[in-house]
Amino acid sequence: MTTASSVRIVERGFAVLPANVNLTGTVSGAWQNSGCEVTLTAAGAYHLDAVVRATLNASDGTNVWIGARLFDVTAGAVVPNSEALVYQIANSVSPTTTVVTEGGNQAVPIAVPYTVPGPRVIRIQVVKNYTGPAPATAQVISDANGRTTLRYERIA
């Protein structure tokens, strides 16, 4: 059994989302590349972790959510078990009230082990899904109020 204190870090890297990703006009369910990526330089076992921050604004009758995952660009495959629900708004329509717009922002972590046979590029991908009216705003963001980040540590 390996304990956290006995793990030896061989290499590490860190990236910050360089520009916000606007998902407002994208097709529901279509994954989008973000500009946040790291390069794993050698074969080995890695700890990958990300923090993804999103913002949504939606009207009554909308069920909208933003998801994120880690994508191995080199292999052309999703990093197993890296999918995360970042933020969701689910509103119902009230026949007795006027339309109310709700919104907010939230950040979630992704943390997975990943073993690769050689160098790899790992990127955060994001998606917007919705039913009902399209959301007024759907973005993955990074600024001084909260960063979207991707980090790795090679442990073997």
mmCIF file with all atom_site columns, C-alpha atoms in Angstrom:
data_model
loop_
_atom_site.group_PDB
_atom_site.id
_atom_site.type_symbol
_atom_site.label_atom_id
_atom_site.label_alt_id
_atom_site.label_comp_id
_atom_site.label_asym_id
_atom_site.label_entity_id
_atom_site.label_seq_id
_atom_site.pdbx_PDB_ins_code
_atom_site.Cartn_x
_atom_site.Cartn_y
_atom_site.Cartn_z
_atom_site.occupancy
_atom_site.B_iso_or_equiv
_atom_site.pdbx_formal_charge
_atom_site.auth_seq_id
_atom_site.auth_comp_id
_atom_site.auth_asym_id
_atom_site.auth_atom_id
_atom_site.pdbx_PDB_model_num
ATOM 1   C CA . MET A 1 1   ? 0.000   0.000  0.000   1.00 0.00 ? 1   MET A CA 1
ATOM 2   C CA . THR A 1 2   ? 1.329   3.417  -0.941  1.00 0.00 ? 2   THR A CA 1
ATOM 3   C CA . THR A 1 3   ? 0.654   6.297  1.384   1.00 0.00 ? 3   THR A CA 1
ATOM 4   C CA . ALA A 1 4   ? 0.544   9.935  0.355   1.00 0.00 ? 4   ALA A CA 1
ATOM 5   C CA . SER A 1 5   ? 3.718   10.610 2.313   1.00 0.00 ? 5   SER A CA 1
ATOM 6   C CA . SER A 1 6   ? 5.632   7.852  0.486   1.00 0.00 ? 6   SER A CA 1
ATOM 7   C CA . VAL A 1 7   ? 4.758   8.988  -3.062  1.00 0.00 ? 7   VAL A CA 1
ATOM 8   C CA . ARG A 1 8   ? 7.788   10.406 -4.830  1.00 0.00 ? 8   ARG A CA 1
ATOM 9   C CA . ILE A 1 9   ? 7.037   13.173 -7.322  1.00 0.00 ? 9   ILE A CA 1
ATOM 10  C CA . VAL A 1 10  ? 9.249   12.707 -10.397 1.00 0.00 ? 10  VAL A CA 1
ATOM 11  C CA . GLU A 1 11  ? 7.913   15.585 -12.477 1.00 0.00 ? 11  GLU A CA 1
ATOM 12  C CA . ARG A 1 12  ? 5.067   18.083 -12.342 1.00 0.00 ? 12  ARG A CA 1
ATOM 13  C CA . GLY A 1 13  ? 3.370   20.692 -14.484 1.00 0.00 ? 13  GLY A CA 1
ATOM 14  C CA . PHE A 1 14  ? 0.556   23.230 -14.321 1.00 0.00 ? 14  PHE A CA 1
ATOM 15  C CA . ALA A 1 15  ? -1.585  25.192 -16.796 1.00 0.00 ? 15  ALA A CA 1
ATOM 16  C CA . VAL A 1 16  ? -4.231  27.907 -16.488 1.00 0.00 ? 16  VAL A CA 1
ATOM 17  C CA . LEU A 1 17  ? -7.056  28.391 -18.997 1.00 0.00 ? 17  LEU A CA 1
ATOM 18  C CA . PRO A 1 18  ? -5.690  31.216 -21.186 1.00 0.00 ? 18  PRO A CA 1
ATOM 19  C CA . ALA A 1 19  ? -9.071  32.484 -22.436 1.00 0.00 ? 19  ALA A CA 1
ATOM 20  C CA . ASN A 1 20  ? -12.699 31.946 -21.462 1.00 0.00 ? 20  ASN A CA 1
ATOM 21  C CA . VAL A 1 21  ? -14.634 29.364 -23.490 1.00 0.00 ? 21  VAL A CA 1
ATOM 22  C CA . ASN A 1 22  ? -18.017 30.671 -24.631 1.00 0.00 ? 22  ASN A CA 1
ATOM 23  C CA . LEU A 1 23  ? -20.457 27.763 -25.009 1.00 0.00 ? 23  LEU A CA 1
ATOM 24  C CA . THR A 1 24  ? -23.553 29.946 -25.427 1.00 0.00 ? 24  THR A CA 1
ATOM 25  C CA . GLY A 1 25  ? -23.848 29.486 -29.203 1.00 0.00 ? 25  GLY A CA 1
ATOM 26  C CA . THR A 1 26  ? -22.632 25.880 -29.392 1.00 0.00 ? 26  THR A CA 1
ATOM 27  C CA . VAL A 1 27  ? -24.805 22.879 -30.176 1.00 0.00 ? 27  VAL A CA 1
ATOM 28  C CA . SER A 1 28  ? -26.112 21.009 -27.147 1.00 0.00 ? 28  SER A CA 1
ATOM 29  C CA . GLY A 1 29  ? -23.942 17.965 -26.468 1.00 0.00 ? 29  GLY A CA 1
ATOM 30  C CA . ALA A 1 30  ? -20.984 19.020 -28.667 1.00 0.00 ? 30  ALA A CA 1
ATOM 31  C CA . TRP A 1 31  ? -17.672 18.779 -26.802 1.00 0.00 ? 31  TRP A CA 1
ATOM 32  C CA . GLN A 1 32  ? -15.377 21.789 -27.231 1.00 0.00 ? 32  GLN A CA 1
ATOM 33  C CA . ASN A 1 33  ? -11.633 22.040 -26.745 1.00 0.00 ? 33  ASN A CA 1
ATOM 34  C CA . SER A 1 34  ? -10.393 24.524 -24.201 1.00 0.00 ? 34  SER A CA 1
ATOM 35  C CA . GLY A 1 35  ? -6.976  26.106 -24.400 1.00 0.00 ? 35  GLY A CA 1
ATOM 36  C CA . CYS A 1 36  ? -5.975  24.528 -21.096 1.00 0.00 ? 36  CYS A CA 1
ATOM 37  C CA . GLU A 1 37  ? -3.557  21.639 -21.660 1.00 0.00 ? 37  GLU A CA 1
ATOM 38  C CA . VAL A 1 38  ? -0.385  20.057 -20.311 1.00 0.00 ? 38  VAL A CA 1
ATOM 39  C CA . THR A 1 39  ? 2.241   17.799 -21.865 1.00 0.00 ? 39  THR A CA 1
ATOM 40  C CA . LEU A 1 40  ? 3.188   14.601 -20.079 1.00 0.00 ? 40  LEU A CA 1
ATOM 41  C CA . THR A 1 41  ? 6.797   14.237 -21.220 1.00 0.00 ? 41  THR A CA 1
ATOM 42  C CA . ALA A 1 42  ? 7.431   10.531 -20.611 1.00 0.00 ? 42  ALA A CA 1
ATOM 43  C CA . ALA A 1 43  ? 5.879   7.142  -20.012 1.00 0.00 ? 43  ALA A CA 1
ATOM 44  C CA . GLY A 1 44  ? 4.717   6.628  -16.464 1.00 0.00 ? 44  GLY A CA 1
ATOM 45  C CA . ALA A 1 45  ? 2.012   6.860  -13.849 1.00 0.00 ? 45  ALA A CA 1
ATOM 46  C CA . TYR A 1 46  ? 0.519   10.286 -13.266 1.00 0.00 ? 46  TYR A CA 1
ATOM 47  C CA . HIS A 1 47  ? -1.920  12.056 -11.000 1.00 0.00 ? 47  HIS A CA 1
ATOM 48  C CA . LEU A 1 48  ? -4.023  14.451 -13.090 1.00 0.00 ? 48  LEU A CA 1
ATOM 49  C CA . ASP A 1 49  ? -6.218  17.061 -11.516 1.00 0.00 ? 49  ASP A CA 1
ATOM 50  C CA . ALA A 1 50  ? -8.197  20.009 -12.752 1.00 0.00 ? 50  ALA A CA 1
ATOM 51  C CA . VAL A 1 51  ? -10.471 22.692 -11.401 1.00 0.00 ? 51  VAL A CA 1
ATOM 52  C CA . VAL A 1 52  ? -13.109 23.827 -13.882 1.00 0.00 ? 52  VAL A CA 1
ATOM 53  C CA . ARG A 1 53  ? -15.143 26.996 -13.281 1.00 0.00 ? 53  ARG A CA 1
ATOM 54  C CA . ALA A 1 54  ? -18.330 27.719 -15.217 1.00 0.00 ? 54  ALA A CA 1
ATOM 55  C CA . THR A 1 55  ? -21.041 30.332 -15.336 1.00 0.00 ? 55  THR A CA 1
ATOM 56  C CA . LEU A 1 56  ? -24.665 29.909 -16.470 1.00 0.00 ? 56  LEU A CA 1
ATOM 57  C CA . ASN A 1 57  ? -27.709 32.156 -16.855 1.00 0.00 ? 57  ASN A CA 1
ATOM 58  C CA . ALA A 1 58  ? -31.026 30.621 -17.882 1.00 0.00 ? 58  ALA A CA 1
ATOM 59  C CA . SER A 1 59  ? -34.764 31.359 -17.880 1.00 0.00 ? 59  SER A CA 1
ATOM 60  C CA . ASP A 1 60  ? -37.717 29.378 -16.528 1.00 0.00 ? 60  ASP A CA 1
ATOM 61  C CA . GLY A 1 61  ? -38.256 26.094 -18.328 1.00 0.00 ? 61  GLY A CA 1
ATOM 62  C CA . THR A 1 62  ? -34.560 25.467 -18.979 1.00 0.00 ? 62  THR A CA 1
ATOM 63  C CA . ASN A 1 63  ? -32.547 22.499 -17.787 1.00 0.00 ? 63  ASN A CA 1
ATOM 64  C CA . VAL A 1 64  ? -28.945 23.345 -18.678 1.00 0.00 ? 64  VAL A CA 1
ATOM 65  C CA . TRP A 1 65  ? -25.640 21.940 -17.516 1.00 0.00 ? 65  TRP A CA 1
ATOM 66  C CA . ILE A 1 66  ? -21.967 22.285 -18.306 1.00 0.00 ? 66  ILE A CA 1
ATOM 67  C CA . GLY A 1 67  ? -19.694 19.277 -18.158 1.00 0.00 ? 67  GLY A CA 1
ATOM 68  C CA . ALA A 1 68  ? -15.938 18.814 -18.388 1.00 0.00 ? 68  ALA A CA 1
ATOM 69  C CA . ARG A 1 69  ? -13.535 15.974 -19.006 1.00 0.00 ? 69  ARG A CA 1
ATOM 70  C CA . LEU A 1 70  ? -9.858  15.370 -19.597 1.00 0.00 ? 70  LEU A CA 1
ATOM 71  C CA . PHE A 1 71  ? -8.965  14.366 -23.141 1.00 0.00 ? 71  PHE A CA 1
ATOM 72  C CA . ASP A 1 72  ? -5.765  12.608 -24.224 1.00 0.00 ? 72  ASP A CA 1
ATOM 73  C CA . VAL A 1 73  ? -5.098  14.462 -27.483 1.00 0.00 ? 73  VAL A CA 1
ATOM 74  C CA . THR A 1 74  ? -2.226  12.148 -28.473 1.00 0.00 ? 74  THR A CA 1
ATOM 75  C CA . ALA A 1 75  ? -4.320  8.970  -28.087 1.00 0.00 ? 75  ALA A CA 1
ATOM 76  C CA . GLY A 1 76  ? -7.556  10.617 -29.284 1.00 0.00 ? 76  GLY A CA 1
ATOM 77  C CA . ALA A 1 77  ? -9.414  9.314  -26.228 1.00 0.00 ? 77  ALA A CA 1
ATOM 78  C CA . VAL A 1 78  ? -11.131 10.510 -23.078 1.00 0.00 ? 78  VAL A CA 1
ATOM 79  C CA . VAL A 1 79  ? -9.076  9.987  -19.923 1.00 0.00 ? 79  VAL A CA 1
ATOM 80  C CA . PRO A 1 80  ? -11.069 7.273  -18.084 1.00 0.00 ? 80  PRO A CA 1
ATOM 81  C CA . ASN A 1 81  ? -13.297 8.433  -15.237 1.00 0.00 ? 81  ASN A CA 1
ATOM 82  C CA . SER A 1 82  ? -12.476 12.123 -15.746 1.00 0.00 ? 82  SER A CA 1
ATOM 83  C CA . GLU A 1 83  ? -15.967 13.351 -16.659 1.00 0.00 ? 83  GLU A CA 1
ATOM 84  C CA . ALA A 1 84  ? -17.534 15.864 -14.255 1.00 0.00 ? 84  ALA A CA 1
ATOM 85  C CA . LEU A 1 85  ? -20.759 17.830 -14.005 1.00 0.00 ? 85  LEU A CA 1
ATOM 86  C CA . VAL A 1 86  ? -19.510 21.379 -13.475 1.00 0.00 ? 86  VAL A CA 1
ATOM 87  C CA . TYR A 1 87  ? -22.731 23.342 -13.082 1.00 0.00 ? 87  TYR A CA 1
ATOM 88  C CA . GLN A 1 88  ? -26.477 22.838 -13.643 1.00 0.00 ? 88  GLN A CA 1
ATOM 89  C CA . ILE A 1 89  ? -29.584 25.001 -13.542 1.00 0.00 ? 89  ILE A CA 1
ATOM 90  C CA . ALA A 1 90  ? -32.956 23.243 -13.748 1.00 0.00 ? 90  ALA A CA 1
ATOM 91  C CA . ASN A 1 91  ? -35.938 25.623 -13.734 1.00 0.00 ? 91  ASN A CA 1
ATOM 92  C CA . SER A 1 92  ? -39.608 24.842 -14.065 1.00 0.00 ? 92  SER A CA 1
ATOM 93  C CA . VAL A 1 93  ? -42.179 27.137 -15.623 1.00 0.00 ? 93  VAL A CA 1
ATOM 94  C CA . SER A 1 94  ? -44.701 28.585 -13.193 1.00 0.00 ? 94  SER A CA 1
ATOM 95  C CA . PRO A 1 95  ? -47.992 29.550 -14.863 1.00 0.00 ? 95  PRO A CA 1
ATOM 96  C CA . THR A 1 96  ? -48.723 32.126 -12.142 1.00 0.00 ? 96  THR A CA 1
ATOM 97  C CA . THR A 1 97  ? -45.457 34.101 -12.233 1.00 0.00 ? 97  THR A CA 1
ATOM 98  C CA . THR A 1 98  ? -43.442 36.013 -14.765 1.00 0.00 ? 98  THR A CA 1
ATOM 99  C CA . VAL A 1 99  ? -40.308 34.551 -16.317 1.00 0.00 ? 99  VAL A CA 1
ATOM 100 C CA . VAL A 1 100 ? -37.380 34.736 -13.911 1.00 0.00 ? 100 VAL A CA 1
ATOM 101 C CA . THR A 1 101 ? -33.776 34.448 -15.020 1.00 0.00 ? 101 THR A CA 1
ATOM 102 C CA . GLU A 1 102 ? -31.490 32.487 -12.731 1.00 0.00 ? 102 GLU A CA 1
ATOM 103 C CA . GLY A 1 103 ? -27.756 32.212 -12.914 1.00 0.00 ? 103 GLY A CA 1
ATOM 104 C CA . GLY A 1 104 ? -24.535 31.730 -11.080 1.00 0.00 ? 104 GLY A CA 1
ATOM 105 C CA . ASN A 1 105 ? -21.103 30.204 -11.271 1.00 0.00 ? 105 ASN A CA 1
ATOM 106 C CA . GLN A 1 106 ? -19.366 27.280 -9.668  1.00 0.00 ? 106 GLN A CA 1
ATOM 107 C CA . ALA A 1 107 ? -16.086 25.360 -9.829  1.00 0.00 ? 107 ALA A CA 1
ATOM 108 C CA . VAL A 1 108 ? -15.520 21.619 -9.455  1.00 0.00 ? 108 VAL A CA 1
ATOM 109 C CA . PRO A 1 109 ? -12.428 19.419 -9.207  1.00 0.00 ? 109 PRO A CA 1
ATOM 110 C CA . ILE A 1 110 ? -11.464 16.466 -11.377 1.00 0.00 ? 110 ILE A CA 1
ATOM 111 C CA . ALA A 1 111 ? -8.813  14.078 -9.993  1.00 0.00 ? 111 ALA A CA 1
ATOM 112 C CA . VAL A 1 112 ? -7.758  10.830 -11.683 1.00 0.00 ? 112 VAL A CA 1
ATOM 113 C CA . PRO A 1 113 ? -4.760  8.522  -11.934 1.00 0.00 ? 113 PRO A CA 1
ATOM 114 C CA . TYR A 1 114 ? -3.507  7.975  -15.497 1.00 0.00 ? 114 TYR A CA 1
ATOM 115 C CA . THR A 1 115 ? -0.745  5.726  -16.840 1.00 0.00 ? 115 THR A CA 1
ATOM 116 C CA . VAL A 1 116 ? 0.686   6.375  -20.314 1.00 0.00 ? 116 VAL A CA 1
ATOM 117 C CA . PRO A 1 117 ? 3.161   4.467  -22.520 1.00 0.00 ? 117 PRO A CA 1
ATOM 118 C CA . GLY A 1 118 ? 4.906   7.639  -23.727 1.00 0.00 ? 118 GLY A CA 1
ATOM 119 C CA . PRO A 1 119 ? 4.565   11.416 -24.051 1.00 0.00 ? 119 PRO A CA 1
ATOM 120 C CA . ARG A 1 120 ? 0.979   12.714 -24.170 1.00 0.00 ? 120 ARG A CA 1
ATOM 121 C CA . VAL A 1 121 ? -0.888  16.002 -24.451 1.00 0.00 ? 121 VAL A CA 1
ATOM 122 C CA . ILE A 1 122 ? -3.826  16.236 -22.034 1.00 0.00 ? 122 ILE A CA 1
ATOM 123 C CA . ARG A 1 123 ? -6.502  18.905 -22.530 1.00 0.00 ? 123 ARG A CA 1
ATOM 124 C CA . ILE A 1 124 ? -9.652  19.996 -20.724 1.00 0.00 ? 124 ILE A CA 1
ATOM 125 C CA . GLN A 1 125 ? -12.736 19.650 -22.913 1.00 0.00 ? 125 GLN A CA 1
ATOM 126 C CA . VAL A 1 126 ? -16.109 21.176 -22.038 1.00 0.00 ? 126 VAL A CA 1
ATOM 127 C CA . VAL A 1 127 ? -19.720 20.719 -23.140 1.00 0.00 ? 127 VAL A CA 1
ATOM 128 C CA . LYS A 1 128 ? -23.078 22.428 -22.718 1.00 0.00 ? 128 LYS A CA 1
ATOM 129 C CA . ASN A 1 129 ? -26.298 20.391 -22.702 1.00 0.00 ? 129 ASN A CA 1
ATOM 130 C CA . TYR A 1 130 ? -29.802 21.741 -22.367 1.00 0.00 ? 130 TYR A CA 1
ATOM 131 C CA . THR A 1 131 ? -33.495 21.117 -22.787 1.00 0.00 ? 131 THR A CA 1
ATOM 132 C CA . GLY A 1 132 ? -36.045 23.897 -23.039 1.00 0.00 ? 132 GLY A CA 1
ATOM 133 C CA . PRO A 1 133 ? -35.008 27.437 -23.928 1.00 0.00 ? 133 PRO A CA 1
ATOM 134 C CA . ALA A 1 134 ? -31.324 27.972 -24.732 1.00 0.00 ? 134 ALA A CA 1
ATOM 135 C CA . PRO A 1 135 ? -29.322 29.501 -21.883 1.00 0.00 ? 135 PRO A CA 1
ATOM 136 C CA . ALA A 1 136 ? -28.489 33.204 -22.126 1.00 0.00 ? 136 ALA A CA 1
ATOM 137 C CA . THR A 1 137 ? -24.924 32.564 -20.925 1.00 0.00 ? 137 THR A CA 1
ATOM 138 C CA . ALA A 1 138 ? -22.861 29.378 -20.755 1.00 0.00 ? 138 ALA A CA 1
ATOM 139 C CA . GLN A 1 139 ? -19.114 29.753 -20.271 1.00 0.00 ? 139 GLN A CA 1
ATOM 140 C CA . VAL A 1 140 ? -16.070 28.104 -18.769 1.00 0.00 ? 140 VAL A CA 1
ATOM 141 C CA . ILE A 1 141 ? -14.051 30.909 -17.259 1.00 0.00 ? 141 ILE A CA 1
ATOM 142 C CA . SER A 1 142 ? -10.810 31.760 -15.513 1.00 0.00 ? 142 SER A CA 1
ATOM 143 C CA . ASP A 1 143 ? -10.035 35.053 -13.839 1.00 0.00 ? 143 ASP A CA 1
ATOM 144 C CA . ALA A 1 144 ? -8.847  36.557 -10.570 1.00 0.00 ? 144 ALA A CA 1
ATOM 145 C CA . ASN A 1 145 ? -12.079 35.405 -8.879  1.00 0.00 ? 145 ASN A CA 1
ATOM 146 C CA . GLY A 1 146 ? -11.353 31.746 -9.657  1.00 0.00 ? 146 GLY A CA 1
ATOM 147 C CA . ARG A 1 147 ? -9.136  29.900 -12.119 1.00 0.00 ? 147 ARG A CA 1
ATOM 148 C CA . THR A 1 148 ? -9.736  26.949 -14.394 1.00 0.00 ? 148 THR A CA 1
ATOM 149 C CA . THR A 1 149 ? -6.549  24.907 -14.077 1.00 0.00 ? 149 THR A CA 1
ATOM 150 C CA . LEU A 1 150 ? -4.965  21.596 -15.057 1.00 0.00 ? 150 LEU A CA 1
ATOM 151 C CA . ARG A 1 151 ? -2.086  20.008 -13.154 1.00 0.00 ? 151 ARG A CA 1
ATOM 152 C CA . TYR A 1 152 ? -0.096  16.778 -13.325 1.00 0.00 ? 152 TYR A CA 1
ATOM 153 C CA . GLU A 1 153 ? 2.407   14.953 -11.169 1.00 0.00 ? 153 GLU A CA 1
ATOM 154 C CA . ARG A 1 154 ? 4.367   11.963 -12.465 1.00 0.00 ? 154 ARG A CA 1
ATOM 155 C CA . ILE A 1 155 ? 4.842   9.520  -9.610  1.00 0.00 ? 155 ILE A CA 1
ATOM 156 C CA . ALA A 1 156 ? 6.469   6.586  -11.407 1.00 0.00 ? 156 ALA A CA 1
#
